[in-house]
Coordinates of C-alpha atoms in Angstrom, one line a residue:
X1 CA -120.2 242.5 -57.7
X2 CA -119.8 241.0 -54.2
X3 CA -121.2 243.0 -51.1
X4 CA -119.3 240.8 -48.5
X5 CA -115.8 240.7 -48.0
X6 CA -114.1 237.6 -48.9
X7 CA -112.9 235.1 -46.0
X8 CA -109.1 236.0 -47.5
X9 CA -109.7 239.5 -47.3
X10 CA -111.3 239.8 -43.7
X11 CA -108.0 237.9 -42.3
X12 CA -106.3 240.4 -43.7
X13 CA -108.2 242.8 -42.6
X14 CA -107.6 241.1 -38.9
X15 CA -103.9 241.4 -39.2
X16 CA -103.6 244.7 -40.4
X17 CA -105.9 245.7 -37.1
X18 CA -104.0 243.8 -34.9
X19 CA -100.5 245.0 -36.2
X20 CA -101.9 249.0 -36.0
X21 CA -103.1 248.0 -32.6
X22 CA -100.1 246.8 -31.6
X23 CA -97.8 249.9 -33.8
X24 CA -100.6 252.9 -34.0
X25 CA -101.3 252.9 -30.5
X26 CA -102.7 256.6 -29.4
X27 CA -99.4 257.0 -27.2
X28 CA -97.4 255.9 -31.0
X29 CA -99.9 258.1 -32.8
X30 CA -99.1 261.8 -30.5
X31 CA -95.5 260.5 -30.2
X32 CA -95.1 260.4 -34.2
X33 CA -97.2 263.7 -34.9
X34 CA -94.5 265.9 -32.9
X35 CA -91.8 264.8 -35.1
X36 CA -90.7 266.8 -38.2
X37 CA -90.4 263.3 -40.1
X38 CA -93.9 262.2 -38.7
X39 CA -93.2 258.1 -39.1
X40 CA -91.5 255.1 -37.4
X41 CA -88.3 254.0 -39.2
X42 CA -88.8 251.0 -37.9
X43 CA -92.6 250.6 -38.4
X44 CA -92.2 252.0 -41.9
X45 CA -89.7 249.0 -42.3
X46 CA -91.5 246.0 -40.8
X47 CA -95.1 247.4 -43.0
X48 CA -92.7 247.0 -46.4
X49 CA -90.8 243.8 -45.3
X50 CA -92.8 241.9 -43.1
X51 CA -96.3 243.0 -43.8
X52 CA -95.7 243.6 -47.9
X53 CA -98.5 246.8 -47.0
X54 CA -96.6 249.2 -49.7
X55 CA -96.6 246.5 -52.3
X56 CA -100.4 245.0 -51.5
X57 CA -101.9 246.3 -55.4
X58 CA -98.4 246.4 -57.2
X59 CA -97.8 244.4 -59.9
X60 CA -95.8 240.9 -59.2
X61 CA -94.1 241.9 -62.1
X62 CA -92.5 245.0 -60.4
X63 CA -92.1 243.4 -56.7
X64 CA -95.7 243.8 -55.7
X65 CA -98.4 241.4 -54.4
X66 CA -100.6 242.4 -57.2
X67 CA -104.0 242.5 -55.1
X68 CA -107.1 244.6 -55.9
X69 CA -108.2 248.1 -54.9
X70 CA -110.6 246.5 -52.9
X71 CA -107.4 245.0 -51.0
X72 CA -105.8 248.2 -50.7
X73 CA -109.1 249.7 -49.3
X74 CA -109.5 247.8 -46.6
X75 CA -105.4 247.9 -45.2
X76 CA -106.4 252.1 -45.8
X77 CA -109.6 251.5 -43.9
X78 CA -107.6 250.1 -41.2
X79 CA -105.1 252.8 -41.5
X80 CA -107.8 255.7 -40.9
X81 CA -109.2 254.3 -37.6
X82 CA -105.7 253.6 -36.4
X83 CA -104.8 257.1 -37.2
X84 CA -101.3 255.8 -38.9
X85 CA -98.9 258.1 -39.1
X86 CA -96.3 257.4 -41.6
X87 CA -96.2 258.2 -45.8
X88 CA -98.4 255.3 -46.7
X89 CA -100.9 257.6 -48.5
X90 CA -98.9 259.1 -50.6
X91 CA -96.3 256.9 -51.2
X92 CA -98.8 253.2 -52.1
X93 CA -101.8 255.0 -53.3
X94 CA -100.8 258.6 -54.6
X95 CA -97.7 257.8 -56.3
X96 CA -97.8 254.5 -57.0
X97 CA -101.0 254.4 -58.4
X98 CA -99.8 257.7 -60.6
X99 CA -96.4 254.7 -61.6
X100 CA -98.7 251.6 -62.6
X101 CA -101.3 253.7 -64.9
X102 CA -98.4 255.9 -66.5
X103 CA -97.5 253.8 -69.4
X104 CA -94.5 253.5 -69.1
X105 CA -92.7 250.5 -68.5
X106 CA -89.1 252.0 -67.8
X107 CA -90.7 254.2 -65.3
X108 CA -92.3 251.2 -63.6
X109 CA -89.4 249.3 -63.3
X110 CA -87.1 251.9 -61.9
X111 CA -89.1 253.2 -59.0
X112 CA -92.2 250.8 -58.4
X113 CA -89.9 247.7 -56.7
X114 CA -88.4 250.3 -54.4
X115 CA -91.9 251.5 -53.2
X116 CA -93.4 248.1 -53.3
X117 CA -90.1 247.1 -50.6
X118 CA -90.9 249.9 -48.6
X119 CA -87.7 251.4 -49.1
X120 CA -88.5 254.2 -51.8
X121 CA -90.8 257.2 -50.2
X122 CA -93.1 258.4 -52.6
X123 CA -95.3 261.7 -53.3
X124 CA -97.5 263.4 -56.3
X125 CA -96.9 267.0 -56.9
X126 CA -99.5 268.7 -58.9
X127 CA -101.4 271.5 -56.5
X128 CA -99.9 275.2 -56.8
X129 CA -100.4 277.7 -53.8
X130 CA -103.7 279.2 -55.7
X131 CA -104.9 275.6 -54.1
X132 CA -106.8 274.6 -57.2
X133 CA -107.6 270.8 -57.6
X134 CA -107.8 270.5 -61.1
X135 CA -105.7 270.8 -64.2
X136 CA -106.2 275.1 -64.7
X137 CA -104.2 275.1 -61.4
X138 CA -101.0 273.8 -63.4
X139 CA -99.0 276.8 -64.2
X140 CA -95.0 275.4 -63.4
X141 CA -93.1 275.0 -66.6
X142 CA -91.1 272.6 -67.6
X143 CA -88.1 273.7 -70.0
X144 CA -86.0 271.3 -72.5
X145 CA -86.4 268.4 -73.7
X146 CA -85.0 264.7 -74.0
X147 CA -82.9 263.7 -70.5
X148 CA -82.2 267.4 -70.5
X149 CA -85.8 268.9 -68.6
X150 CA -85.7 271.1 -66.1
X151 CA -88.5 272.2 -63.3
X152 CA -89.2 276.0 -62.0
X153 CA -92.0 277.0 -59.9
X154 CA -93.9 275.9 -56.7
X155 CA -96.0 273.0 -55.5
X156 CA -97.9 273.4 -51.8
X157 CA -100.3 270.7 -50.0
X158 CA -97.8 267.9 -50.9
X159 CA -98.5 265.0 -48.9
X160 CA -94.9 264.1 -47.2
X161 CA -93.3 266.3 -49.8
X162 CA -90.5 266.9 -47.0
X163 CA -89.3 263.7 -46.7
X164 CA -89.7 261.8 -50.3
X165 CA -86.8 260.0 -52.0
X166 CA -89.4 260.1 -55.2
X167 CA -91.5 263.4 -56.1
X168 CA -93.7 263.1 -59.2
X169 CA -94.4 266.6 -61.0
X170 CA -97.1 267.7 -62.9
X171 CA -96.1 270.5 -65.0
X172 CA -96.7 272.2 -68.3
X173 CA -94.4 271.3 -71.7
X174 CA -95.0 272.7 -74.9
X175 CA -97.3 269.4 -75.8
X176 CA -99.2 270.3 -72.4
X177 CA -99.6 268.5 -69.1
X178 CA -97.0 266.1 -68.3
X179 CA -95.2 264.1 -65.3
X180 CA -92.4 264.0 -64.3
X181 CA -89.9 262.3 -61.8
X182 CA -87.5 264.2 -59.5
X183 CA -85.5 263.1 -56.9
X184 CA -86.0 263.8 -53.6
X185 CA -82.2 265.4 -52.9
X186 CA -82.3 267.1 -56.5
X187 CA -80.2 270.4 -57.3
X188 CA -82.2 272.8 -56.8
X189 CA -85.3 271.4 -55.0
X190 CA -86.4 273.6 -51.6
X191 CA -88.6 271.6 -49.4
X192 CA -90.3 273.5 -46.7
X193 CA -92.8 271.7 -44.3
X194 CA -96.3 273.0 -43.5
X195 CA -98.0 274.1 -40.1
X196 CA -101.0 271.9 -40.8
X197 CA -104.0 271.4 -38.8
X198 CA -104.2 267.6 -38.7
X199 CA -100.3 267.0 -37.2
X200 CA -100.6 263.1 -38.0
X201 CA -101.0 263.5 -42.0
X202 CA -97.7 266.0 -42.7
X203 CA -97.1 268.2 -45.6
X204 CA -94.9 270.1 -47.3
X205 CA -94.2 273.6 -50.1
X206 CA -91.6 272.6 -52.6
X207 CA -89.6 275.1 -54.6
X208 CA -88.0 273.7 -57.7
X209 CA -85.3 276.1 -59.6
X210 CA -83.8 274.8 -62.8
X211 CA -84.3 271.2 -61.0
X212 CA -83.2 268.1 -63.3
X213 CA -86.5 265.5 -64.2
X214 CA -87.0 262.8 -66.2
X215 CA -90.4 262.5 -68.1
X216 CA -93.1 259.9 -67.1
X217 CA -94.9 258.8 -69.6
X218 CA -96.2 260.2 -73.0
X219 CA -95.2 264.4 -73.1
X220 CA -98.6 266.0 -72.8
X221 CA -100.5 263.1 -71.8
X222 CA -100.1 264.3 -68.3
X223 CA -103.5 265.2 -66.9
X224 CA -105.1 262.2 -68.6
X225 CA -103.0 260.5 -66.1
X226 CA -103.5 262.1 -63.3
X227 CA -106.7 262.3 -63.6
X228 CA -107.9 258.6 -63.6
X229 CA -105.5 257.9 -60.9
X230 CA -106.9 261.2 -58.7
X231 CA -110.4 259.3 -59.0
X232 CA -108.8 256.2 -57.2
X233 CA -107.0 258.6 -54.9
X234 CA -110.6 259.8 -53.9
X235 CA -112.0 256.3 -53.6
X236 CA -108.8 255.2 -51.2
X237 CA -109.4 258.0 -49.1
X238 CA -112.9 257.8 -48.7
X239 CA -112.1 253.8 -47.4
X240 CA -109.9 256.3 -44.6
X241 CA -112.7 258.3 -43.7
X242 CA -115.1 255.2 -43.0
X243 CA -112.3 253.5 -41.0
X244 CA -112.2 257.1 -39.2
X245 CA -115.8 257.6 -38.3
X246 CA -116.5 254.2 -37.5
X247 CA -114.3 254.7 -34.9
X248 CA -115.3 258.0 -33.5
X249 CA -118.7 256.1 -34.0
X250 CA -117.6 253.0 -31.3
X251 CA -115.7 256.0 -29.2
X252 CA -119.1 257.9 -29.1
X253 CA -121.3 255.4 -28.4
X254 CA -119.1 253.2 -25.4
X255 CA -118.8 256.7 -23.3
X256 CA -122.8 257.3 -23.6
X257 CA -122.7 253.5 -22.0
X258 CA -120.2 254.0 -19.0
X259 CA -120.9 258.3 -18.5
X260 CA -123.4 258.4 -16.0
X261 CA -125.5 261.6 -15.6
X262 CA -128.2 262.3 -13.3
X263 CA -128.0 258.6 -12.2
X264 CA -128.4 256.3 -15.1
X265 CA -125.9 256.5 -18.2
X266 CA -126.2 259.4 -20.5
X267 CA -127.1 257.2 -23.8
X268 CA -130.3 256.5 -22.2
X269 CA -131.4 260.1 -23.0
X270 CA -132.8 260.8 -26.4
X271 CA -130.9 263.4 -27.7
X272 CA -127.5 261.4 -27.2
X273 CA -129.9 258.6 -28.9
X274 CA -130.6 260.4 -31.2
X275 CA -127.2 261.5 -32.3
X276 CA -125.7 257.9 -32.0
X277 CA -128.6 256.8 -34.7
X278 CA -127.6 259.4 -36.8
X279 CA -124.4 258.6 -36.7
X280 CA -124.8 255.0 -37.3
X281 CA -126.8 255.7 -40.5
X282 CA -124.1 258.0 -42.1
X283 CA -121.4 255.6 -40.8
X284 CA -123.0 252.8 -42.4
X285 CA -123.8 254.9 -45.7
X286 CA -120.7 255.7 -46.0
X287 CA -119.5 251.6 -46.1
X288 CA -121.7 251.2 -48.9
X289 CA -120.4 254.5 -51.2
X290 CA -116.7 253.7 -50.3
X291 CA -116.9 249.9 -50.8
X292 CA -118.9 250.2 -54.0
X293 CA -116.1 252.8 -55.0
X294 CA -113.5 250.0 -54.3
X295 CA -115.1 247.5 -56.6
X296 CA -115.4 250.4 -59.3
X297 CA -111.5 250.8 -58.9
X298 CA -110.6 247.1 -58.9
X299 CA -112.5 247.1 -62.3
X300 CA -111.6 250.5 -63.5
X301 CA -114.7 250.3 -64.9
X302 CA -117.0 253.2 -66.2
X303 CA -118.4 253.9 -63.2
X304 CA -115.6 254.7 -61.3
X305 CA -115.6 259.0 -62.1
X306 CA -119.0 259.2 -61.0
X307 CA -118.5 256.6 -58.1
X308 CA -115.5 258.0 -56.7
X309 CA -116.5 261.4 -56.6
X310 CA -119.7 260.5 -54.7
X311 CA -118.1 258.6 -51.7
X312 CA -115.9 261.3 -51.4
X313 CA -118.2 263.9 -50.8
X314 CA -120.5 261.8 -48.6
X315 CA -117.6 260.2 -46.5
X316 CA -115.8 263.6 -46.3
X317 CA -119.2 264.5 -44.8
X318 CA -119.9 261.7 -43.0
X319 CA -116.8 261.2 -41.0
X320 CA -116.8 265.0 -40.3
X321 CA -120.2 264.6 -38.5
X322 CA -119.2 262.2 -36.9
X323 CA -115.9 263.4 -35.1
X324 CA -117.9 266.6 -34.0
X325 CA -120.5 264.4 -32.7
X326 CA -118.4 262.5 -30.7
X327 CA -117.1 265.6 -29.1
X328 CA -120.4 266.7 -28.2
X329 CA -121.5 263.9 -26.5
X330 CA -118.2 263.6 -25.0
X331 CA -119.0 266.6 -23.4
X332 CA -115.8 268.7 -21.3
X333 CA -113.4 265.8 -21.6
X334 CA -114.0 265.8 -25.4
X335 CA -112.3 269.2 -25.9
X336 CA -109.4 269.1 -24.1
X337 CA -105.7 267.7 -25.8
X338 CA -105.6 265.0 -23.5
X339 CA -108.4 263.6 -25.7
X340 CA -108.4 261.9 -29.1
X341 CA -111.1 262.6 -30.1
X342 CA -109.9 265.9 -31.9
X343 CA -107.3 264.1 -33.2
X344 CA -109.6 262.5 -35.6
X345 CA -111.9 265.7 -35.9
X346 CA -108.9 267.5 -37.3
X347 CA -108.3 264.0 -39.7
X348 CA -111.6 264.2 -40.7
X349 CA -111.6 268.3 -41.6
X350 CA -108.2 268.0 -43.4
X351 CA -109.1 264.8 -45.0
X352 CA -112.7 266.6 -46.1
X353 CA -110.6 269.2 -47.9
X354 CA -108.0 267.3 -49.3
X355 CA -108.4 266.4 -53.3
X356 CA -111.1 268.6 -53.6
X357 CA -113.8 269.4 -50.8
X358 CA -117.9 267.9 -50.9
X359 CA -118.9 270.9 -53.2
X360 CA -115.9 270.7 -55.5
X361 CA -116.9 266.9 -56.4
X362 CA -120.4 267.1 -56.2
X363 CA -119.7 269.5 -59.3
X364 CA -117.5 266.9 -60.7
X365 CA -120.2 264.1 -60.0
X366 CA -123.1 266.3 -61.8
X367 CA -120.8 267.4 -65.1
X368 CA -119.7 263.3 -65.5
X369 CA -123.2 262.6 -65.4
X370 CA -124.5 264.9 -67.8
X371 CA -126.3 267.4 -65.7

């Protein structure tokens, strides 16, 4: 295992800063975040085309790059502290992550080049309203068989469920869990969008009646799918979070430089010292679960359960600190709209929940392990 960064993969890691700089301004950011869509067309467009973002770890073979996770971890780092809004997420992590582990070949080919191009919008399904994580939350039933299946039921907390062309369904067959693909424009489908907490990260309720799918993979294999590719979900977010707190970390610590309290700047007190340390350490922490968690999913080697369900707790954690301590030492300014810093305190609380909260996987982490 290597614990630096390559030279290749710091340039890119340059770029990708300077373009979300440039695209994911704070202005871009609260401007995107009001919109029902939630994303730049044109952004969207140049990240696929110019940038080849979408297709960074697809396969050559179906239009990709064919990089690493660890590749994909860092563009997502990027992503987190930029506060990108647009269906990255779910589209180049969630579902195609769920296309290239699937098994199926046919599948790949039909729907990976069009996500790898950036003009196919993608999204996993698999979370009911009772807002289970894992497979016992899978009630929707699929009925038929052959090109004849049809979907009835609901699915909530689905990451840009409102606006995907692709929407990948986890639902029970006779044989068990399976996946399968829907269209976004499908007879049948109701998509309703969410009030959610964190505006920049949007998501939606879909209603499926007697709507047409097409089976992914083997019938009843479903949830050994999903959930090898929901451990790499966990690890890619956790690379988010750290990109997330290390910025609230640098927002936190310039202000307790150029605030100046009682004449002399405020980080010369010990108790905003002391919360900058503290900070620092979790910040830095979390680097080392997340990054380890990317070289565990480049490998897909036998770590990777236990690994990716210990960087997400600790970075869910982490980050979370971190974006309330940057509010505190903020002070008045850091409560008020006009500041981001809640912004990434409401990133880092929805992000915390999202695939399972610190608890849930801690569970996870000590039944994998054997204890």
């Amino acid at each position: 295992m290597n614990f630096a960064f390559t030279e290749e993969q710091e340039e890119l890691r340059n770029t990708v800063r300077a373009f979300l700089e440039n695209k994911s301004s704070e202005e871009a950011v609260r401007e995107q975040m009001e919109t029902d869509k939630g994303y730049d067309d044109a952004v969207w467009s140049q990240m696929g085309e110019q940038m080849g973002l979408q297709g960074l770890a697809i396969p050559e073979e179906f239009g990709g790059s064919g990089y690493s996770f660890v590749e994909l971890g860092i563009v997502l780092e990027e992503m987190g502290r930029a506060l990108l809004c647009a269906p990255f997420f779910s589209t180049a992590v969630l579902a195609a992550n769920t296309l290239i582990h699937c098994g199926d070949d046919a599948a790949k080919q039909e729907h990976l080049p069009g996500i790898a191009a950036g003009t196919t919008i993608a999204t996993v399904a698999y979370v009911e309203p009772s807002g289970k994580w894992d497979e016992s939350g899978i009630t929707m039933e699929a009925s038929g068989s052959g090109s004849d299946i049809t979907l009835s039921g609901t699915k909530s907390f689905v990451i840009d469920g409102h606006i995907a062309d692709l929407i990948i369904v986890a639902a029970k067959s006779g044989a068990g869990t399976s996946l399968y693909a829907v269209a976004g424009d499908a007879s049948g489908l109701t998509k309703t969008q969410l009030s959610t907490m964190d505006q920049t990260r949007k998501q939606a309720k879909l209603d499926f009646d007697n709507t047409p799918a097409t089976l992914i993979g083997e019938d009843g294999k479903g949830w050994e799918i999903l959930s090898g590719v929901l451990d790499l979900v966990a690890v890619g977010l956790a690379a988010e979070q750290v990109g997330g707190a290390q910025m609230v970390l640098e927002q936190a610590v310039e202000y307790a430089k150029v605030r100046v309290q009682f004449g002399r700047p405020i980080g010369s007190f010990q108790a905003i010292k002391h919360k900058c340390a503290d900070m620092l350490l979790e910040v830095e922490s979390a680097k080392s679960a997340a990054y380890y968690g990317l070289w565990c999913a480049a490998e897909m080697n036998d770590e990777l359960a236990s690994t990716a369900s210990l960087a997400k707790a600790y970075c869910s954690e982490a980050y979370f600190h971190a974006a309330a301590e940057n509010i505190q030492i903020h002070g008045g300014i850091g409560f008020t709209w006009e500041h981001p810093a809640h912004l990434y305190f409401k990133r880092a609380k929805s992000s915390e929940l999202m695939f399972g909260d610190p608890t849930y996987h801690r569970e996870q982490l000590a039944t994998r392990i054997g204890i």
